[in-house]
Amino acid sequence: MNTTIRGKAFVLGDNIDTDQIIPAKFLAYNPSDASERKYFGMYAMDGVPAGQSGLPFGDRRFVRPNEFKSDYAIVIGGKNFGCGSSREHAPLAIAEAGATCVVAEFYARIFFRNSINGGYLVPFETTDRLCEEIKTGDELEIDVKTSTLKNLTQKKSYTLKPLGDVTPIIDAGGVFEYAKQSGMMAR
Amino acid sequence: MSGMTITEKIMAKHAGRTRVNPGDNIWVDVDVLMTHDVCGPGTIGIFHKEFGRNAKVWNKEKVVIIPDHYIFTADEKCHRNIQILRDFVREQGLPYYYDPEFVKGSGMPSPYRDPSKTSYKGVCHKTLPEEGHVRPGEILLGTDSHTCTAGAFGQFATGVGNTDAAFTLGTGKTWLKVPPTMKFTFHGKIPAYLTAKDLILAVIGDISVSGATYKTMYFAGEGIGSLTLEDRMTLTNMAIEAGGKNGVCDVDEKTLQYVRARSRVKNWDVLTDDPDAKYCHESEYDLAALEPLVAKPHSPDNKDTAHNCRDVKLDQAYIGSCTGGKITDMIFAANILKGNKVQIPTYVVPGSTEVHQDMKRLNLRGAEKGPNEKSIEDILLDAGCNVGASGCSACLGGPPDTFGRLNKSEVCISTTNRNFPGRMGSMTSAVYLASPLTVAASALRGKITDPREYVSSSIETGTAGVL
């Protein structure tokens, strides 16, 4: 795992459900097929309603039309990020677009679990209401080891919650790698 | 040392321990793993990548594959995904697979003609108990967030992603954090104008869409005992809409009657909460004091009474899904629609082919219909409803040619579980969630309607959906 994550922020509000992250009409693509998997990047965040995409502006797209990769490396959310459907396509879509980290006040548990077990994203939690402080496009730097977030644009610094119990799985890169490293599964 | 809850006892047993406490991270043995056509292809891909192209699942008897999401569509990728399931079932020799055999080649498949003569079933959460894969005391994982439905049978059931499912396919195990339990006690007997949908909308409205995050929702009290098994499934089904890890109900004679009639395995554990079990939240509800409710757009916790929303004009009504497409839901709706005409397009989607078959077989009281008596389906068709083939259909929008999908700025009242922005199709549509009674009453007016205007005496459903 990278110990420093740096890039532009994409900011969303509370209760971002997985239908917003990747709408159901795109679930016909097979994430196990390399030629189809990239479309999850193209359509990541396609279901976020107008006015709420890329706060505080509300009109920023996570991925530009007909492109596969996002300009944003870090997603900032409010409360209950990733609620609703268990579709693993949601963290996968964010990762496929090129982002590697989400910072939210707290997560819906299946999204949190999928992010870690699939090795897609580092899901940090924050006690600060960062979705109202950070602006979409701000340049951020996260030190994973010390759980600190620096907003280089606004010259502010925040302490995030430690990753806790799940750190070994995140460090391993997912539950399969973790199981192999800990001898639960043959290599 | 305090006592344990049902969920803690199930987890301890499956971890080979005598006790667990909330917050413990444990590895458990899984009894049943279910997947479907939307998450199956991804799960199978990860299984092959991680365990090898020639790997075998840990136990063929414990894997259940139920295509249900994107069946009646001309989308070729959806057809391809069903073929991936078929290939895996053949490769692994899996005995429990419910094939939509009418999906072949290109174009919109013509659905089953007779629901009793197809191996296809429909919505996985309805099919699992029907086909005998659900038992008290067991652990069920499924690649679908509404897997928590099966908690109505006194088991631990929860939704997982593709990676977790692939891991379990190969090892039979998963890691779980033991959740603390929230206890919701319902007093009294369910009144004729309410269904379990009103109860769960009341709870979610009170605790919010994240009020049970990481937690167990335990539904207790004689009020729950007064519900049919199917109505209890409506309660546990929507535990995920409050963020719950699982929902659970006590096992009683109704549960045992159902499971004895259907289970493929003949022994199971009936567990109960110890009198000194610890809860992280307790609240109580008096069923006589609850009113018919709706969840307004765009969140399941946006609670209001149907009466307060009586001026809301509707473009469509929808009766279906794992939440509101069971035979008892159809009987509830039919008792209101009988002899009347709907004023707005009303789509009815049976939760399974068994539900569809029962709609043709049963009368308004859930009993076998007589030769000159109307069936549930006759009553719905006479009222002007469009009855489709079983499956998930428009509950989650799906491909644009999906039956009942909201394709423009329409306002819909629905018996389904989620009203997130764009959930049933168009980003400019709006969905009100309600009970089948409220949806049927609203379809007759074209406006949201309190079902008390139509329901006078209690609606008997007999053994519909049980035997």
XYZ file of C-alpha atoms in Angstrom:
654
model
C 0.000 0.000 0.000
C 1.175 3.546 -0.764
C 1.966 5.392 2.412
C 1.167 8.752 0.824
C -1.907 9.406 -1.297
C -1.897 12.697 -3.144
C -4.319 14.267 -5.600
C -7.431 16.305 -6.175
C -10.539 15.957 -4.006
C -14.020 15.129 -5.307
C -16.603 16.103 -2.679
C -20.054 14.573 -2.083
C -22.654 14.882 0.699
C -24.446 12.446 3.051
C -26.051 9.069 2.243
C -24.349 8.526 -1.109
C -25.923 5.184 -2.045
C -24.382 2.601 -4.346
C -27.094 3.234 -6.971
C -25.642 6.753 -7.247
C -22.072 5.452 -7.369
C -22.894 3.008 -10.167
C -26.516 2.897 -11.434
C -28.090 -0.529 -11.941
C -28.314 -0.179 -15.732
C -24.516 -0.551 -15.928
C -24.388 -3.757 -13.877
C -24.714 -5.895 -16.998
C -20.976 -5.328 -17.576
C -18.904 -8.168 -16.125
C -16.204 -6.828 -13.773
C -14.176 -10.026 -14.325
C -13.852 -9.227 -18.049
C -10.955 -6.789 -18.606
C -12.533 -5.251 -21.721
C -15.757 -4.512 -19.807
C -14.314 -3.625 -16.399
C -13.064 -0.213 -17.583
C -16.668 0.902 -18.230
C -17.238 0.958 -14.483
C -14.648 3.762 -14.439
C -16.459 5.625 -17.212
C -19.796 5.502 -15.358
C -18.552 5.945 -11.764
C -20.786 8.461 -9.916
C -23.103 8.667 -12.932
C -26.164 8.499 -10.650
C -25.296 11.431 -8.377
C -28.149 13.945 -8.807
C -27.568 17.300 -10.497
C -26.610 19.945 -7.958
C -24.902 17.416 -5.664
C -21.969 16.251 -7.799
C -18.624 17.784 -6.842
C -19.538 20.061 -3.919
C -19.813 22.938 -3.261
C -20.256 23.561 -6.989
C -22.652 20.673 -7.659
C -22.063 20.496 -11.403
C -18.674 18.727 -11.581
C -18.533 15.287 -13.126
C -16.325 12.684 -11.442
C -15.340 11.358 -14.866
C -15.650 13.475 -18.025
C -18.005 12.134 -20.720
C -16.487 9.307 -22.791
C -13.391 9.071 -20.629
C -12.376 6.139 -18.445
C -10.292 7.907 -15.807
C -11.128 10.607 -13.282
C -9.102 13.769 -12.575
C -9.766 13.140 -8.872
C -7.778 10.805 -6.627
C -9.611 11.165 -3.311
C -13.374 11.090 -2.704
C -14.721 13.019 0.284
C -18.154 12.057 1.604
C -20.388 12.847 4.579
C -22.338 10.346 6.654
C -23.305 6.785 5.649
C -21.220 6.639 2.462
C -22.003 3.665 0.203
C -25.405 2.733 1.646
C -27.927 0.503 -0.112
C -27.105 -2.286 -2.523
C -24.217 -4.675 -1.765
C -22.874 -4.309 -5.320
C -19.095 -4.574 -5.180
C -19.199 -2.744 -8.514
C -19.389 0.484 -6.413
C -15.907 0.580 -4.813
C -14.610 -1.124 -7.955
C -15.998 1.716 -10.135
C -14.350 4.406 -7.999
C -11.039 2.516 -8.111
C -11.334 1.785 -11.828
C -11.699 5.539 -12.427
C -8.331 5.913 -10.699
C -9.213 7.085 -7.173
C -7.557 5.180 -4.322
C -9.048 6.592 -1.152
C -12.383 7.703 0.333
C -12.712 9.852 3.450
C -16.188 9.920 5.026
C -17.722 10.406 8.468
C -18.811 6.753 8.430
C -19.679 4.023 5.916
C -22.471 1.599 5.252
C -20.897 -1.674 6.310
C -21.056 -3.674 3.066
C -19.371 -0.867 1.088
C -16.668 -0.601 3.773
C -16.105 -4.337 3.718
C -16.040 -4.557 -0.079
C -13.558 -1.657 -0.301
C -11.149 -3.494 1.994
C -11.688 -7.145 1.108
C -11.454 -6.413 -2.620
C -8.425 -4.163 -2.073
C -10.050 -1.311 -4.029
C -9.927 1.692 -1.726
C -8.581 2.848 1.624
C -11.730 3.897 3.515
C -10.737 6.485 6.106
C -13.200 7.891 8.643
C -13.156 11.432 9.983
C -14.768 13.159 12.941
C -14.609 16.497 11.078
C -17.313 17.463 8.630
C -14.800 17.551 5.782
C -17.466 17.506 3.058
C -18.307 21.084 4.088
C -14.670 22.207 4.441
C -12.909 20.697 1.450
C -13.860 21.938 -2.033
C -13.868 19.768 -5.128
C -10.530 20.303 -6.876
C -8.560 21.075 -3.685
C -5.163 19.389 -3.710
C -4.917 16.887 -0.803
C -2.206 14.735 0.690
C -2.973 11.818 3.023
C -0.312 10.114 5.100
C -1.753 6.630 5.563
C 0.586 5.609 8.389
C -0.196 8.615 10.582
C -3.833 9.016 9.377
C -3.379 12.703 8.618
C -4.937 14.674 5.797
C -3.399 17.908 4.539
C -5.404 20.269 2.356
C -2.540 21.829 0.389
C -4.883 24.313 -1.331
C -6.428 25.653 1.870
C -3.285 25.014 3.967
C -5.204 23.098 6.663
C -4.470 19.795 8.354
C -6.803 17.166 9.866
C -6.349 13.973 11.850
C -8.389 11.044 10.516
C -9.485 8.029 12.570
C -6.942 5.168 12.614
C -7.905 2.311 10.267
C -7.930 -0.064 13.253
C -8.687 -3.817 13.063
C -8.789 -3.913 9.279
C -5.271 -2.489 8.785
C -3.665 -5.920 8.132
C -6.161 -6.657 5.318
C -5.627 -3.200 3.777
C -1.855 -3.611 4.071
C -2.046 -7.021 2.404
C -4.119 -5.569 -0.465
C -7.328 -7.520 0.148
C -8.739 -10.556 1.950
C -7.209 -13.123 -0.421
C -3.695 -11.743 -0.014
C -4.287 -11.495 3.728
C -5.428 -15.141 3.870
C -2.347 -16.239 1.901
C 0.050 -14.207 4.044
C -1.471 -15.528 7.258
C -1.384 -19.147 6.054
C -5.174 -19.630 5.871
C -4.956 -20.257 2.147
C -2.304 -21.847 -0.051
C -0.357 -19.494 -2.283
C -21.360 -12.254 32.431
C -24.547 -11.220 30.605
C -26.650 -13.510 28.455
C -26.468 -13.736 24.681
C -28.788 -12.806 21.816
C -29.930 -15.111 18.999
C -27.383 -13.555 16.653
C -24.519 -13.919 19.155
C -25.449 -17.579 19.789
C -25.521 -18.381 16.060
C -22.163 -16.688 15.523
C -20.533 -18.375 18.525
C -21.671 -21.802 17.386
C -20.400 -21.257 13.838
C -17.057 -20.048 15.171
C -16.692 -23.101 17.425
C -16.861 -20.952 20.555
C -19.096 -20.983 23.601
C -19.553 -17.232 23.615
C -18.880 -14.113 21.562
C -19.274 -10.446 22.422
C -20.239 -7.525 20.193
C -17.111 -6.167 18.518
C -15.305 -9.540 18.367
C -13.840 -10.356 14.954
C -14.427 -14.046 14.296
C -14.124 -16.559 11.456
C -17.330 -18.543 10.934
C -18.442 -21.551 8.887
C -21.118 -20.611 6.352
C -24.165 -22.859 5.875
C -25.467 -21.492 2.554
C -23.987 -19.117 -0.024
C -26.325 -17.591 -2.631
C -25.517 -15.573 -5.719
C -27.467 -14.293 -8.746
C -27.012 -13.019 -12.294
C -25.775 -9.514 -11.395
C -23.050 -10.495 -8.907
C -22.495 -14.130 -9.954
C -20.260 -13.404 -12.975
C -17.926 -11.186 -10.904
C -17.884 -13.712 -8.047
C -17.120 -16.608 -10.381
C -14.315 -14.598 -12.032
C -12.654 -13.917 -8.672
C -13.136 -17.554 -7.583
C -11.310 -18.817 -10.694
C -8.573 -16.183 -10.423
C -7.813 -16.849 -6.753
C -8.411 -20.605 -6.388
C -7.469 -21.682 -9.919
C -9.292 -22.545 -13.126
C -9.909 -26.126 -11.966
C -10.904 -25.290 -8.381
C -14.075 -26.773 -6.897
C -16.525 -25.041 -4.548
C -16.222 -26.054 -0.891
C -19.563 -27.872 -0.766
C -21.959 -28.290 -3.700
C -24.956 -28.767 -1.399
C -24.391 -25.345 0.157
C -24.226 -23.188 -2.965
C -27.474 -21.805 -4.405
C -27.610 -19.825 -7.665
C -30.805 -17.920 -8.480
C -30.946 -15.711 -11.607
C -33.521 -12.987 -10.938
C -32.350 -9.454 -11.730
C -32.127 -8.939 -15.503
C -34.150 -11.721 -17.088
C -36.823 -10.101 -19.243
C -34.639 -7.779 -21.306
C -33.184 -7.918 -24.800
C -29.809 -6.752 -23.424
C -27.277 -9.262 -24.715
C -24.837 -8.768 -21.840
C -27.599 -9.795 -19.431
C -28.180 -12.971 -21.465
C -24.439 -13.573 -21.502
C -24.334 -13.254 -17.694
C -26.955 -15.991 -17.348
C -24.817 -18.175 -19.614
C -21.825 -17.593 -17.284
C -23.971 -18.949 -14.416
C -25.018 -21.971 -16.489
C -21.415 -22.754 -17.423
C -20.332 -22.543 -13.773
C -23.223 -24.744 -12.612
C -22.269 -27.376 -15.199
C -18.540 -27.153 -14.430
C -19.160 -27.555 -10.680
C -22.143 -29.928 -10.868
C -24.255 -27.671 -8.630
C -27.667 -29.145 -7.748
C -29.446 -25.912 -6.733
C -29.745 -23.684 -9.770
C -33.020 -22.225 -11.061
C -32.542 -21.625 -14.772
C -34.621 -19.218 -16.876
C -34.519 -21.739 -19.714
C -36.519 -19.394 -21.937
C -33.541 -16.993 -22.100
C -31.739 -18.191 -25.227
C -30.245 -16.438 -28.200
C -31.004 -12.787 -28.851
C -34.005 -10.506 -28.409
C -36.531 -10.203 -25.600
C -37.153 -13.701 -24.176
C -40.768 -14.871 -24.160
C -41.459 -15.646 -20.528
C -42.802 -18.865 -19.105
C -46.349 -19.653 -20.214
C -47.236 -21.609 -17.112
C -45.387 -20.603 -13.903
C -45.697 -24.165 -12.569
C -43.809 -25.581 -15.557
C -40.442 -23.808 -15.458
C -37.292 -24.350 -13.429
C -37.021 -20.548 -13.184
C -38.216 -19.119 -9.856
C -37.644 -15.381 -9.541
C -36.422 -13.115 -6.740
C -33.680 -14.894 -4.791
C -34.888 -13.790 -1.323
C -38.333 -15.249 -1.977
C -36.948 -18.363 -3.656
C -34.443 -19.275 -0.895
C -37.059 -20.158 1.756
C -39.564 -21.514 -0.801
C -37.019 -24.002 -2.083
C -35.958 -25.080 1.395
C -32.580 -23.327 1.710
C -33.457 -21.349 4.866
C -33.469 -22.751 8.419
C -33.360 -21.358 11.967
C -29.915 -21.109 13.553
C -27.940 -21.123 10.294
C -25.662 -18.596 8.588
C -26.649 -17.538 5.073
C -24.551 -15.191 2.952
C -25.735 -13.773 -0.350
C -24.320 -11.348 -2.891
C -27.296 -9.092 -2.419
C -27.989 -6.606 0.349
C -31.534 -7.918 0.888
C -30.183 -11.338 1.909
C -31.085 -10.144 5.433
C -34.701 -11.139 4.558
C -34.056 -14.706 5.756
C -33.548 -13.483 9.323
C -37.349 -13.753 9.612
C -36.712 -17.488 10.065
C -34.459 -17.035 13.118
C -31.164 -17.284 11.269
C -28.207 -14.965 10.626
C -28.387 -13.759 7.029
C -26.489 -10.885 5.489
C -25.362 -9.443 2.162
C -21.763 -9.570 0.944
C -19.783 -8.463 -2.113
C -18.247 -10.553 -4.893
C -14.832 -10.905 -3.222
C -16.328 -12.144 0.058
C -18.593 -14.536 -1.835
C -15.675 -15.896 -3.879
C -13.676 -16.417 -0.682
C -16.562 -18.368 0.865
C -17.083 -20.399 -2.345
C -13.528 -21.672 -2.007
C -13.201 -21.996 1.771
C -16.696 -22.214 3.298
C -15.672 -19.452 5.694
C -15.910 -15.716 6.207
C -14.809 -13.207 8.839
C -17.472 -11.277 10.695
C -17.498 -8.648 13.369
C -20.123 -9.587 15.986
C -22.796 -6.860 15.897
C -24.520 -5.360 18.930
C -28.302 -5.916 18.919
C -31.093 -3.320 18.784
C -34.420 -4.646 20.098
C -37.721 -3.389 18.656
C -40.724 -4.722 20.570
C -44.186 -4.573 18.995
C -47.226 -4.801 21.275
C -50.731 -5.771 20.233
C -52.048 -7.427 17.083
C -51.546 -6.182 13.517
C -54.649 -4.148 12.542
C -56.381 -4.786 9.205
C -55.149 -1.526 7.651
C -51.448 -2.128 8.369
C -48.866 -4.544 7.034
C -45.279 -5.138 8.184
C -44.236 -2.510 5.638
C -45.785 0.185 7.824
C -43.947 -1.183 10.858
C -40.542 -1.132 9.211
C -41.123 2.329 7.686
C -41.960 3.525 11.215
C -38.731 2.074 12.603
C -36.509 3.377 9.779
C -38.156 6.787 10.018
C -37.371 6.843 13.741
C -33.745 5.653 13.631
C -32.763 6.937 10.120
C -31.126 5.166 7.179
C -27.957 4.729 9.197
C -29.490 4.118 12.641
C -28.663 0.398 12.641
C -25.320 0.542 10.817
C -23.179 -2.473 11.841
C -25.989 -3.646 14.144
C -28.553 -6.440 14.428
C -32.223 -5.448 14.346
C -34.227 -7.871 16.503
C -38.000 -7.648 16.033
C -39.761 -8.999 19.115
C -43.091 -9.065 20.931
C -46.550 -10.514 20.378
C -47.078 -8.035 17.536
C -44.457 -9.899 15.503
C -46.091 -13.186 16.489
C -49.337 -11.878 14.966
C -47.647 -11.425 11.558
C -47.494 -14.099 8.874
C -44.031 -15.435 8.010
C -44.174 -13.485 4.749
C -44.922 -10.249 6.573
C -42.017 -10.896 8.955
C -39.856 -11.232 5.830
C -40.910 -7.687 4.874
C -39.556 -6.462 8.227
C -36.198 -8.211 8.097
C -35.872 -7.467 4.362
C -35.652 -3.748 5.034
C -33.192 -3.981 7.967
C -30.539 -2.998 5.411
C -32.461 0.230 4.743
C -31.515 1.310 8.272
C -27.953 0.108 7.663
C -28.523 -3.101 9.673
C -26.130 -6.004 9.327
C -28.998 -8.432 9.835
C -32.587 -8.520 11.011
C -33.950 -11.365 13.089
C -37.268 -12.636 14.491
C -38.024 -15.325 17.059
C -38.876 -18.816 15.851
C -42.457 -19.895 16.635
C -44.979 -22.475 15.428
C -45.516 -20.474 12.204
C -41.797 -20.633 11.444
C -41.593 -24.332 12.215
C -44.663 -25.092 10.077
C -43.013 -23.345 7.125
C -39.551 -24.839 7.561
C -40.809 -28.373 8.244
C -42.804 -28.224 5.029
C -39.929 -26.957 2.916
C -36.439 -27.455 4.332
C -34.102 -29.782 2.490
C -32.268 -30.492 5.772
C -34.335 -31.861 8.643
C -32.442 -30.659 11.704
C -31.817 -27.119 12.881
C -31.258 -25.048 16.025
C -34.028 -22.959 17.535
C -32.247 -20.259 19.542
C -33.682 -17.533 21.728
C -32.362 -14.412 23.425
C -31.360 -15.047 27.043
C -33.484 -13.020 29.512
C -30.357 -11.062 30.461
C -29.109 -10.553 26.891
C -27.636 -7.077 26.321
C -29.098 -4.613 23.826
C -27.524 -1.384 22.604
C -30.988 0.094 21.948
C -34.536 -0.795 22.945
C -37.755 0.742 21.700
C -41.400 -0.258 21.854
C -44.293 0.190 19.445
C -48.037 -0.167 20.016
C -49.512 -1.566 16.801
C -52.921 0.003 17.494
C -51.281 3.452 17.541
C -49.436 3.148 14.196
C -50.863 4.656 11.019
C -50.394 3.689 7.364
C -47.087 5.283 6.347
C -45.117 6.233 3.265
C -41.426 7.027 2.760
C -41.283 10.139 0.588
C -38.616 10.701 -2.088
C -35.644 10.133 -2.005
C -34.896 8.210 1.170
C -36.497 5.253 3.015
C -36.365 7.244 6.278
C -38.338 10.201 4.898
C -41.427 9.083 6.816
C -44.909 10.604 6.658
C -48.455 9.307 7.027
C -50.350 8.319 3.888
C -53.074 10.697 5.086
C -50.695 13.699 5.137
C -49.654 12.934 1.547
C -53.224 12.677 0.209
C -52.716 15.533 -2.277
C -49.705 13.901 -3.965
C -50.668 13.098 -7.576
C -49.263 9.861 -8.959
C -48.331 8.667 -12.461
C -47.769 5.007 -11.666
C -48.207 2.304 -9.029
C -45.944 -0.735 -8.636
C -46.537 -3.921 -6.632
C -43.596 -6.310 -6.578
C -40.054 -7.167 -5.357
C -38.647 -9.185 -2.441
C -40.293 -6.648 -0.128
C -43.768 -6.381 -1.594
C -44.229 -9.112 -4.226
C -45.156 -12.092 -2.067
C -48.528 -13.872 -2.307
C -49.810 -12.236 0.884
C -48.895 -8.809 -0.568
C -50.929 -9.724 -3.676
C -53.881 -10.810 -1.506
C -53.699 -7.520 0.439
C -53.752 -5.524 -2.822
C -56.491 -7.643 -4.398
C -58.819 -7.137 -1.415
C -58.710 -3.388 -2.094
C -58.749 -3.567 -5.902
C -61.625 -6.089 -6.201
C -64.484 -4.693 -8.278
C -62.696 -1.351 -8.773
C -60.592 0.175 -11.576
C -57.119 1.641 -11.210
C -56.778 5.262 -12.361
C -53.058 5.116 -13.169
C -50.827 2.497 -14.848
C -50.351 -0.201 -12.199
C -47.637 -2.822 -12.623
C -47.732 -6.098 -10.706
C -44.658 -8.334 -10.589
C -44.889 -11.624 -8.649
C -41.839 -12.222 -6.443
C -41.493 -15.773 -7.731
C -43.117 -18.220 -10.109
C -44.671 -19.866 -7.025
C -46.278 -16.527 -6.140
C -47.501 -16.241 -9.734
C -48.897 -19.765 -9.614
C -50.640 -18.997 -6.301
C -52.109 -15.821 -7.835
C -53.816 -18.052 -10.394
C -54.821 -20.705 -7.844
C -56.000 -18.824 -4.741
C -58.966 -16.612 -3.891
C -59.205 -13.403 -1.853
C -58.906 -15.319 1.413
C -55.802 -17.221 0.345
C -57.755 -20.461 -0.103
C -58.025 -22.670 -3.203
C -60.531 -20.883 -5.456
C -63.775 -22.564 -6.430
C -64.728 -23.183 -10.100
C -66.753 -19.962 -10.373
C -64.557 -17.885 -8.137
C -62.069 -15.257 -9.312
C -58.382 -15.817 -8.700
C -56.088 -13.104 -7.311
C -54.699 -12.622 -10.812
C -58.241 -12.363 -12.294
C -59.083 -9.647 -9.750
C -55.921 -7.661 -10.487
C -56.409 -7.942 -14.254
C -60.096 -6.964 -13.965
C -59.012 -3.870 -12.031
C -56.792 -2.895 -14.964
C -53.369 -3.896 -13.580
C -50.551 -5.026 -15.886
C -49.271 -8.333 -14.519
C -45.705 -9.228 -15.532
C -43.447 -12.229 -15.096
C -41.654 -12.856 -11.803
C -38.266 -11.317 -11.016
C -36.641 -8.153 -9.636
C -37.955 -6.141 -12.593
C -38.194 -2.346 -12.075
C -37.454 -2.316 -8.330
C -33.892 -1.360 -9.226
C -34.526 0.242 -12.603
C -32.407 -2.096 -14.680
C -32.024 -2.031 -18.480
C -34.316 0.518 -20.220
C -36.667 -2.199 -21.572
C -37.486 -3.482 -18.042
C -41.201 -4.019 -17.235
C -42.608 -1.170 -15.127
C -39.377 0.923 -15.219
C -39.767 4.693 -14.708
C -38.335 6.133 -17.925
C -39.221 9.794 -17.424
C -40.191 12.359 -14.761
C -42.852 10.147 -13.225
C -44.110 9.907 -9.661
C -44.628 6.316 -8.528
C -45.955 4.672 -5.359
C -44.334 1.311 -4.828
C -44.248 -1.690 -2.488
C -40.469 -1.958 -3.037
C -37.656 -1.126 -0.611
C -35.641 1.823 -1.932
C -36.544 5.262 -3.247
C -33.026 6.611 -3.799
C -32.600 9.146 -6.638
C -33.044 7.268 -9.923
C -33.490 3.893 -8.209
C -36.444 2.786 -10.394
C -35.018 4.266 -13.618
C -35.045 7.919 -14.608
C -32.984 10.381 -12.552
C -35.979 12.734 -12.644
C -38.514 10.219 -11.319
C -39.735 10.171 -7.705
C -40.773 7.132 -5.661
C -42.973 6.855 -2.562
C -42.592 3.581 -0.656
C -45.705 2.104 0.960
C -47.539 -1.097 1.911
C -49.458 -3.089 -0.699
C -52.697 -1.830 0.923
C -51.655 1.817 0.537
C -50.327 1.280 -3.012
C -53.572 -0.429 -4.104
C -55.765 2.269 -2.513
C -53.620 4.969 -4.151
C -53.869 3.289 -7.570
C -57.671 3.600 -7.347
C -57.499 7.349 -6.737
C -54.384 8.335 -8.693
C -53.335 10.082 -5.492
C -51.725 8.812 -2.311
C -54.588 7.334 -0.283
C -54.889 6.083 3.275
C -56.058 2.439 2.947
C -58.419 2.875 5.910
C -60.803 4.366 3.329
C -61.081 0.884 1.787
C -60.331 -1.664 4.517
C -63.049 -2.381 7.035
C -62.476 -5.937 8.232
C -59.317 -7.961 8.649
C -57.873 -9.632 5.547
C -57.324 -13.352 6.001
C -54.508 -14.927 4.023
C -54.891 -18.507 5.333
C -51.876 -20.671 4.599
C -51.007 -18.685 1.450
C -47.235 -18.539 1.018
C -46.678 -21.167 3.704
C -47.843 -24.533 2.365
